[in-house]
Short mmCIF file of C-alpha atoms in Angstrom, two decimals:
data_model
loop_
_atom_site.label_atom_id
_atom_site.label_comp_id
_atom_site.label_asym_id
_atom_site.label_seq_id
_atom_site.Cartn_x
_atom_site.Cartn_y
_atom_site.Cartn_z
CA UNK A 1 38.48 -48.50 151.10
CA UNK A 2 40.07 -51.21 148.78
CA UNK A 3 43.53 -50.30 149.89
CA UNK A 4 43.17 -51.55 153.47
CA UNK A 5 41.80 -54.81 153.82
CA UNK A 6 40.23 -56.20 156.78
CA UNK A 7 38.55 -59.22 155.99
CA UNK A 8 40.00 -61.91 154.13
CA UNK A 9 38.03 -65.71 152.87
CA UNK A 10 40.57 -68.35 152.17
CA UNK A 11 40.39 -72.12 151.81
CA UNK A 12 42.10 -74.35 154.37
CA UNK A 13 42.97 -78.40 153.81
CA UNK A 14 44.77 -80.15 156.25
CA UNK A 15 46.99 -83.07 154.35
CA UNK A 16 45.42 -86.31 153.61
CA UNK A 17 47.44 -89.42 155.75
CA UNK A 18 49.67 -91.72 154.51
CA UNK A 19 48.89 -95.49 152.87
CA UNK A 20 49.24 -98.38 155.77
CA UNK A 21 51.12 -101.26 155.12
CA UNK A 22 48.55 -104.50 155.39
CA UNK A 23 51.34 -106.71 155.31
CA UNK A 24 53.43 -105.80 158.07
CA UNK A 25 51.13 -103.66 160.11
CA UNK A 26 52.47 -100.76 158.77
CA UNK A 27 51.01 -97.14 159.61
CA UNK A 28 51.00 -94.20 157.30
CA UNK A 29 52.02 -90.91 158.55
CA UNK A 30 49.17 -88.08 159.51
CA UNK A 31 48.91 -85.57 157.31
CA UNK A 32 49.51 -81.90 157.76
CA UNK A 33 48.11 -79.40 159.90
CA UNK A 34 46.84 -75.93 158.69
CA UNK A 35 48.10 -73.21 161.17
CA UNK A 36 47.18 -69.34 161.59
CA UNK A 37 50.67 -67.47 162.77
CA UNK A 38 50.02 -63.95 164.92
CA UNK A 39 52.94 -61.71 163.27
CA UNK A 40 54.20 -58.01 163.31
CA UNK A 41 54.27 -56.25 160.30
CA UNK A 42 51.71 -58.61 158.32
CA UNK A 43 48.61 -57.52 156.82
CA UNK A 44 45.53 -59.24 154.74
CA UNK A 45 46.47 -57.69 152.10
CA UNK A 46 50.02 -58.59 152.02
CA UNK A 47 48.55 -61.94 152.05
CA UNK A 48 46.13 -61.23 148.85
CA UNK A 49 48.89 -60.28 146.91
CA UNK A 50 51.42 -63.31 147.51
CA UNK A 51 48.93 -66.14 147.65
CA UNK A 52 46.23 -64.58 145.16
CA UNK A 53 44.00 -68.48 145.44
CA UNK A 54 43.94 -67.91 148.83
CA UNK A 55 44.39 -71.72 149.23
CA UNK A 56 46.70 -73.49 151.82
CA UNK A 57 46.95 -76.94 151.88
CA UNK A 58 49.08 -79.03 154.37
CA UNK A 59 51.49 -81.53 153.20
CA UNK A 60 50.68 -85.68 152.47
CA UNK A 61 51.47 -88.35 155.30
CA UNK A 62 54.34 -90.28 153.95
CA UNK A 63 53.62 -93.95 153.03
CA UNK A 64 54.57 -97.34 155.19
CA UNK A 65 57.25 -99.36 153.82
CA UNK A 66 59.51 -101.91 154.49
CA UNK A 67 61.91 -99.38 155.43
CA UNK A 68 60.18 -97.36 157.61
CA UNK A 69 56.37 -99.10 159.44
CA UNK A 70 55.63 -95.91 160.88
CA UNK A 71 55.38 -92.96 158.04
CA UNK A 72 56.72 -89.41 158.62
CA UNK A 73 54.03 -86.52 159.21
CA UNK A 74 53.12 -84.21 156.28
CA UNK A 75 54.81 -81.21 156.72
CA UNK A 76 52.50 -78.57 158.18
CA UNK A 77 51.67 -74.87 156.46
CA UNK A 78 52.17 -72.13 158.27
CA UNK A 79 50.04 -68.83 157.43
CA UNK A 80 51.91 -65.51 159.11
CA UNK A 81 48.33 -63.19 159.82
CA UNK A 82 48.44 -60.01 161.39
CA UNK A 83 47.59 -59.10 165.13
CA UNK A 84 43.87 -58.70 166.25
CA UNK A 85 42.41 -61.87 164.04
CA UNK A 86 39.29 -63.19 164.55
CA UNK A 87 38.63 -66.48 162.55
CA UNK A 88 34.98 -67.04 161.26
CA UNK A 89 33.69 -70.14 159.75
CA UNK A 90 31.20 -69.84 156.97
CA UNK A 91 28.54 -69.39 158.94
CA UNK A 92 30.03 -66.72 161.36
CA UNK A 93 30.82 -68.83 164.45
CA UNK A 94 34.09 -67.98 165.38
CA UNK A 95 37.14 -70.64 165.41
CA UNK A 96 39.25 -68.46 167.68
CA UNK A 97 41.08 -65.13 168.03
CA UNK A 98 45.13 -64.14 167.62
CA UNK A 99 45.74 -61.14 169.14
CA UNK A 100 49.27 -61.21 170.36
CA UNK A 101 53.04 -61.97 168.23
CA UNK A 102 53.48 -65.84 168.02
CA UNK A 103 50.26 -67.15 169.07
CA UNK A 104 48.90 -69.90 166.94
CA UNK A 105 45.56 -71.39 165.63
CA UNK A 106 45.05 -74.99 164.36
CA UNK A 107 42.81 -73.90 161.27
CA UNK A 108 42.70 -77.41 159.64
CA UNK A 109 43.83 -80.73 161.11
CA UNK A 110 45.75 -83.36 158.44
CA UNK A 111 44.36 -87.33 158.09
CA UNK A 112 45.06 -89.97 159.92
CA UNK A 113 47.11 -92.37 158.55
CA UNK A 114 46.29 -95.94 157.15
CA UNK A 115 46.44 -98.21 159.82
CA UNK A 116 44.58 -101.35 160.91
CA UNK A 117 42.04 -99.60 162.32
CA UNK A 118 41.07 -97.57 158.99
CA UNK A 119 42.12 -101.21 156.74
CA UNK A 120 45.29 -99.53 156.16
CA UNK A 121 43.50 -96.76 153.87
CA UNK A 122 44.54 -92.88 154.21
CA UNK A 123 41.97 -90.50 155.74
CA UNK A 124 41.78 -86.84 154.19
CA UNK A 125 42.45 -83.80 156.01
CA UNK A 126 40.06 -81.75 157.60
CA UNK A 127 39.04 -78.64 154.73
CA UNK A 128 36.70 -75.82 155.01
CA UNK A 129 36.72 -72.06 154.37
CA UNK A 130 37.37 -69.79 156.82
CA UNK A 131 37.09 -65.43 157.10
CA UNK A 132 40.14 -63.61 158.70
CA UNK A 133 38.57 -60.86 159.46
CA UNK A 134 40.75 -57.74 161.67
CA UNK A 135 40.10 -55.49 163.93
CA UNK A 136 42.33 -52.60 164.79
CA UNK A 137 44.57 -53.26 168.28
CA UNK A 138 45.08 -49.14 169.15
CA UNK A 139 45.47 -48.18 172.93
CA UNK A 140 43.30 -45.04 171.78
CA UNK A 141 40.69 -45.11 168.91
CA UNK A 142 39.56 -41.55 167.52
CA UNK A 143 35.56 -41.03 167.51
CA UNK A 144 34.03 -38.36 165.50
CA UNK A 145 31.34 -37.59 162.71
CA UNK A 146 33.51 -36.68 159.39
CA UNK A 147 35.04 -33.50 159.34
CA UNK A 148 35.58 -33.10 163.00
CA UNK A 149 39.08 -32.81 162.83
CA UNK A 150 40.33 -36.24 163.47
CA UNK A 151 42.77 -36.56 160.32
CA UNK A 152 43.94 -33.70 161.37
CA UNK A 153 44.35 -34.07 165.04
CA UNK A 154 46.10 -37.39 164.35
CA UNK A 155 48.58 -35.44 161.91
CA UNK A 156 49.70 -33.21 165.48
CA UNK A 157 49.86 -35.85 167.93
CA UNK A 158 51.72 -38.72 165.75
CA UNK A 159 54.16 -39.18 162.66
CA UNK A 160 51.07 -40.34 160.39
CA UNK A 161 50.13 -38.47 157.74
CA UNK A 162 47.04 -39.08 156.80
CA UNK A 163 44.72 -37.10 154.02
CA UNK A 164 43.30 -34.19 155.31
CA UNK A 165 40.17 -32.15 153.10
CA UNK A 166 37.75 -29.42 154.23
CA UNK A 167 34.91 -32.38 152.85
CA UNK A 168 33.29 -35.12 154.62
CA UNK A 169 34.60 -38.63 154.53
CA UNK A 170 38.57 -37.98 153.47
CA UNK A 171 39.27 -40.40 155.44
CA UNK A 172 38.08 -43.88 154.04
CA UNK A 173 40.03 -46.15 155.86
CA UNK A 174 41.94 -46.21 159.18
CA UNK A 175 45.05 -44.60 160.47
CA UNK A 176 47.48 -46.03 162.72
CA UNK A 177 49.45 -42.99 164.38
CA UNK A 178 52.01 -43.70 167.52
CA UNK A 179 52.24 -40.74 170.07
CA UNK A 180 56.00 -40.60 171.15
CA UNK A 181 56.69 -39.28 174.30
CA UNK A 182 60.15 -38.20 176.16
CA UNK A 183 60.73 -41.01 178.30
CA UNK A 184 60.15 -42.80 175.13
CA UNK A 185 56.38 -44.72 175.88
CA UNK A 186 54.59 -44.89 172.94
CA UNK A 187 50.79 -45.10 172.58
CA UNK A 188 49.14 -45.80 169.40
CA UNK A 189 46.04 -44.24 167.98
CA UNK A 190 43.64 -45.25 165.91
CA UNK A 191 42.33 -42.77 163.12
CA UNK A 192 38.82 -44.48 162.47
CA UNK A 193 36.22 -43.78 158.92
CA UNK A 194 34.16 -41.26 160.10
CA UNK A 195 30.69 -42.06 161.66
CA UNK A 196 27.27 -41.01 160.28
CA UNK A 197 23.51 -41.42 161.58
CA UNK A 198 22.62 -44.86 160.98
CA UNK A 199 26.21 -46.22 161.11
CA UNK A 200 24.85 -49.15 163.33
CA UNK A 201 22.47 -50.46 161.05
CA UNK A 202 25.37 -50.65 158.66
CA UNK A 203 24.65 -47.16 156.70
CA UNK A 204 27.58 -45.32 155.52
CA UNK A 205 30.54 -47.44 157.09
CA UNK A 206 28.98 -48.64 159.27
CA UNK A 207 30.10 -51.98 160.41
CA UNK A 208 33.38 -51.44 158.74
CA UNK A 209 34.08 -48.59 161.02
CA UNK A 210 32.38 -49.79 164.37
CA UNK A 211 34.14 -53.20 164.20
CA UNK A 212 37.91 -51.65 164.83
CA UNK A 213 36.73 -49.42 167.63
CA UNK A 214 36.13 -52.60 170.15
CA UNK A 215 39.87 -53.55 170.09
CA UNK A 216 40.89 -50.13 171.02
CA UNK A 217 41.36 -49.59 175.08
CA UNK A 218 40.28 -45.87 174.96
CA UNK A 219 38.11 -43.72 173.09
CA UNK A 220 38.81 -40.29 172.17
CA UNK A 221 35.76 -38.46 170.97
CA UNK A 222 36.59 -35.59 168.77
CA UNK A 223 34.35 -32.99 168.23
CA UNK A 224 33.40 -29.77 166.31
CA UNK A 225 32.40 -26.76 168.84
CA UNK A 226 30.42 -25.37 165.72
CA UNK A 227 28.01 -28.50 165.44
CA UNK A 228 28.31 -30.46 162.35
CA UNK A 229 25.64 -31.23 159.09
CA UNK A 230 26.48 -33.54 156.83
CA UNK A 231 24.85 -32.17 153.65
CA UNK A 232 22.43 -29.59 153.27
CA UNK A 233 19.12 -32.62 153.30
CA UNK A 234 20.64 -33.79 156.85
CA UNK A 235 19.63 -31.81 160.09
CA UNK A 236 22.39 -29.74 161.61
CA UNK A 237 23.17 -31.41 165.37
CA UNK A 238 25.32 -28.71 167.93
CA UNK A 239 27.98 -29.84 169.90
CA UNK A 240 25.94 -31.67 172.82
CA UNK A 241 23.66 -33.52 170.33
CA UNK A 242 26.83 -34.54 168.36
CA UNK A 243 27.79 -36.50 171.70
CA UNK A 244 25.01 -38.06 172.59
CA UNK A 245 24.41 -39.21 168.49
CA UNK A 246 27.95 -41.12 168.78
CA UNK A 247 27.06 -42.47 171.99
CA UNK A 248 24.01 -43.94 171.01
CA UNK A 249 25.36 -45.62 167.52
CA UNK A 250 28.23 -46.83 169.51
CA UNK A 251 26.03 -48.29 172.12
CA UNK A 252 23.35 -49.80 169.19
CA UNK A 253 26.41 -51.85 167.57
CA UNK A 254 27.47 -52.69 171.39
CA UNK A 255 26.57 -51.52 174.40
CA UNK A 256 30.21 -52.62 176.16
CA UNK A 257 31.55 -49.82 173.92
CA UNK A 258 29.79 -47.36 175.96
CA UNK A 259 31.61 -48.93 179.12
CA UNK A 260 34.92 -48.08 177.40
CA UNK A 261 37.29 -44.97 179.23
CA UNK A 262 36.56 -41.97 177.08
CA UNK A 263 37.92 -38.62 177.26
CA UNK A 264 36.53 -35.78 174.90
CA UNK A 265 38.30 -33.52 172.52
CA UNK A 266 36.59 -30.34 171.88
CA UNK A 267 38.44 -29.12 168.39
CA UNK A 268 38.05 -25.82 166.13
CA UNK A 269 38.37 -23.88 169.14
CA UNK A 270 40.22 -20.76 167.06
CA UNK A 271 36.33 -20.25 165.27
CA UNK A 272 34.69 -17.66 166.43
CA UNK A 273 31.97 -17.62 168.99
CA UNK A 274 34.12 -20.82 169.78
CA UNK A 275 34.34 -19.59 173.70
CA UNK A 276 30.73 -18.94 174.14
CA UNK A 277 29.73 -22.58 172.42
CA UNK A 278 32.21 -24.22 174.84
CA UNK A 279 30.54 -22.54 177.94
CA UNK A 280 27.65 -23.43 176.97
CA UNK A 281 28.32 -27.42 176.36
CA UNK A 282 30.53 -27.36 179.36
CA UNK A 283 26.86 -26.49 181.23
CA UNK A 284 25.04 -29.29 179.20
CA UNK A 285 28.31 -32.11 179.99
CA UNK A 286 27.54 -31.14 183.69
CA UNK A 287 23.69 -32.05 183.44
CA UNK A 288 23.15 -33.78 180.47
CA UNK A 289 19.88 -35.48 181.81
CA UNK A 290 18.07 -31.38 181.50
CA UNK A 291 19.11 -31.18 178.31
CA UNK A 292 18.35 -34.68 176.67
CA UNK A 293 14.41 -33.45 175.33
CA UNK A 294 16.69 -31.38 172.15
CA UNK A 295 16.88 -34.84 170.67
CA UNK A 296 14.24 -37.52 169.11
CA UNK A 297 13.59 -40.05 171.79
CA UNK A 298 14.72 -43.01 169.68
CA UNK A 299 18.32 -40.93 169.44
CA UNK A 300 18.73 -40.57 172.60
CA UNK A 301 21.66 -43.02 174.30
CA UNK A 302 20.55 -45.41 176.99
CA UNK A 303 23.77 -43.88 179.19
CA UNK A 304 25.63 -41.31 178.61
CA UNK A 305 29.29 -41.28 178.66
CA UNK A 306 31.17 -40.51 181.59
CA UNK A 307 34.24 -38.26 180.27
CA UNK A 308 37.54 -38.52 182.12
CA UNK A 309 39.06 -35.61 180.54
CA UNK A 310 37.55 -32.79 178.38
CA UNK A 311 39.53 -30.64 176.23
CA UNK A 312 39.41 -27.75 174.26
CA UNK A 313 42.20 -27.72 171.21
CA UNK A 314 42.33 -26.40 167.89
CA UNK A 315 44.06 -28.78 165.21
CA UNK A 316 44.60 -25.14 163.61
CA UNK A 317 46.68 -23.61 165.97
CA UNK A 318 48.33 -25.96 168.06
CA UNK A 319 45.97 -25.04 171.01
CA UNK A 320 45.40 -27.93 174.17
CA UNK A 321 47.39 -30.54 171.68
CA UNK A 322 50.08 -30.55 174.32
CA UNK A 323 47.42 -31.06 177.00
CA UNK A 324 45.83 -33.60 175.32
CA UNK A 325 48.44 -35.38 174.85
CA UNK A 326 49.06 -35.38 178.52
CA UNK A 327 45.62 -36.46 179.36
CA UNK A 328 46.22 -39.53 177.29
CA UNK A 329 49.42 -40.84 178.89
CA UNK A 330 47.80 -39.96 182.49
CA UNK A 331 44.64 -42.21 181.34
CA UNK A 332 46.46 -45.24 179.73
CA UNK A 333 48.93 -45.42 182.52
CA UNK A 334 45.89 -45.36 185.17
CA UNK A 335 44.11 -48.45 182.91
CA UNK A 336 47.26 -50.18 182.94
CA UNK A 337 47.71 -50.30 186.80
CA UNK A 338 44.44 -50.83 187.50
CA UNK A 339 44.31 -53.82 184.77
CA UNK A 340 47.98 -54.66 187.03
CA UNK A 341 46.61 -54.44 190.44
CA UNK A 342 43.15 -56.57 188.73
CA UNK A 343 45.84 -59.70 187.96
CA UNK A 344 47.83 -59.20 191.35
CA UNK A 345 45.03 -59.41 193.19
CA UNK A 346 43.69 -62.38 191.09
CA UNK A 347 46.94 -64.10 191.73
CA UNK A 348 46.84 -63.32 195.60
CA UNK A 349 43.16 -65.43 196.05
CA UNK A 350 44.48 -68.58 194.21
CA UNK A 351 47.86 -68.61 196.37
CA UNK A 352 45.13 -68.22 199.36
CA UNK A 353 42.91 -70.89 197.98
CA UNK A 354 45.51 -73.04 197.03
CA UNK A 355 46.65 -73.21 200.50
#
């Protein structure tokens, strides 16, 4: 997991003001300001590597003279951080969010300069330590216990690559894949650490994983028609319980997750008895309430989720990829014109209100 980074703790000052000038009434220049840049194609750890203090401090206030009463502002520091920043103070309250190319965030404010008011002495800039910590932006993020197929579903639908195994947990940190389409629309897809039992109580990867799935607009949930077991001191869960397990960890780290479109990918469809496991979920999607006593009561998910689309693929021979593929453009497109007609009609009640 060391080779992504998504949380980052750096040291912010502002710059300290200028000196006054008692004499004349001089005032010293402010000092710098600490800013957080939103930029494409910048990541946390790109930052690690060139500024390995993690420090940034703002420039001095320059000093009143004879030749100039009023000193020049410190020059500011600008940090370039990548899309979908949260900034924490130490004590987790957050400072703000950057989540789109060019949006800024005052981290630390620079001293006031001496002035009569401060007996012509310098103030210091504000300084504290802060926690950039990311979440994924992905129109679609993938959902899935390990080994359901999600590396390698990924691998089909986009350019990634990422590392595919026939073991649990290959992948160990996220994939960013981008779905290319003929009229050119992209839509990017998030390749998320695979979930376990307990992943909301931080066990596994918990947190780490769980974080980047509430930037992503859609969820995808991938999973085995065979069931899945995680080692051999693990129960094995079918199909249907694998569902309702993901829906209930999702909804225990956040219950707006659950609120989230989702459309379901049913994968390893070439295995056999593959038809007759499908038949059989496809009667336990339709009624899930009958069949919710095959799970512990504390596993079982407050709501279930309401699928938009479910299909049956196999990663293995290119079966339903195309389809699901189609299913995805068909559901972002809907989001985005419903999210459209949400801001039209906002825009209609002020005009109205306004007059």
């Amino acid at each position: 997991y060391s080779n992504f980074v998504d949380n980052l703790r750096v040291y912010v000052r502002g710059g300290t003001g200028g000196m006054g000038y008692p004499n004349l009434g001089g005032e010293g220049g402010r000092g710098g300001d600490v800013w957080f840049v939103a930029r494409e194609r910048t990541t946390l750890k790109s930052i690690r590597e060139k500024y390995p203090h993690k420090r940034f401090v703002a420039g001095t206030g320059a000093n009143s003279s004879v030749k100039a009463l009023k000193g020049e502002k410190g020059k500011d520091c600008e940090v370039h951080v990548p899309l979908g920043i949260s900034v924490l103070d130490d004590d987790g309250k957050q400072i703000g969010e950057l989540n789109a190319a060019g949006e800024r965030l005052l981290a630390a404010r620079g001293g006031l300069g001496g002035s009569l008011a401060t007996n012509f002495l310098p103030c210091k800039g504000q300084r504290r330590t802060v926690h950039l910590d990311l979440k994924l932006i992905a129109d679609v993020g993938l959902v899935g216990f390990p080994n359901a197929g999600k590396s390698s579903l990924l691998s089909k639908i986009s350019h990634a690559k990422p590392e595919i195994a026939n073991y649990a947990f290959t992948t160990i940190q996220p994939e960013l894949g981008k779905i290319m389409y003929a009229d050119y629309k992209q839509i990017s897809v998030a390749d998320l650490p695979g979930l376990i039992e307990g992943a909301h109580a931080n066990k596994g990867m918990g947190h780490k994983f769980l974080k980047h799935v509430e930037r992503t607009k859609q969820l995808l949930l991938v999973v085995d028609i065979s069931g899945f077991q995680l080692s051999i001191k693990t129960q094995f869960r079918t199909a249907f319980e694998t569902i309702l397990l993901l829906t209930k960890e999702l909804e225990l780290y956040k219950e707006e997750l659950v609120t989230k479109p989702a459309l379901l990918a049913i994968n390893k469809m070439d295995l056999p008895c593959a038809k007759d496991n499908l038949d059989e979920l496809m009667t336990q999607l339709e009624n899930p309430q009958d069949f919710l006593h095959l799970l512990e009561e504390e596993m079982i998910p407050a709501n279930t989720l309401d699928f938009k689309e479910v299909i049956p693929i196999s990663t293995y021979t290119g079966e339903g990829i195309e389809e699901l593929k189609t299913c995805l453009r068909k559901s972002i497109d809907e989001q985005a014109e419903q999210v459209n007609e949400e801001y039209r009609r906002k825009k209609l009640l002020l005009l109205q209100t306004s007059k």
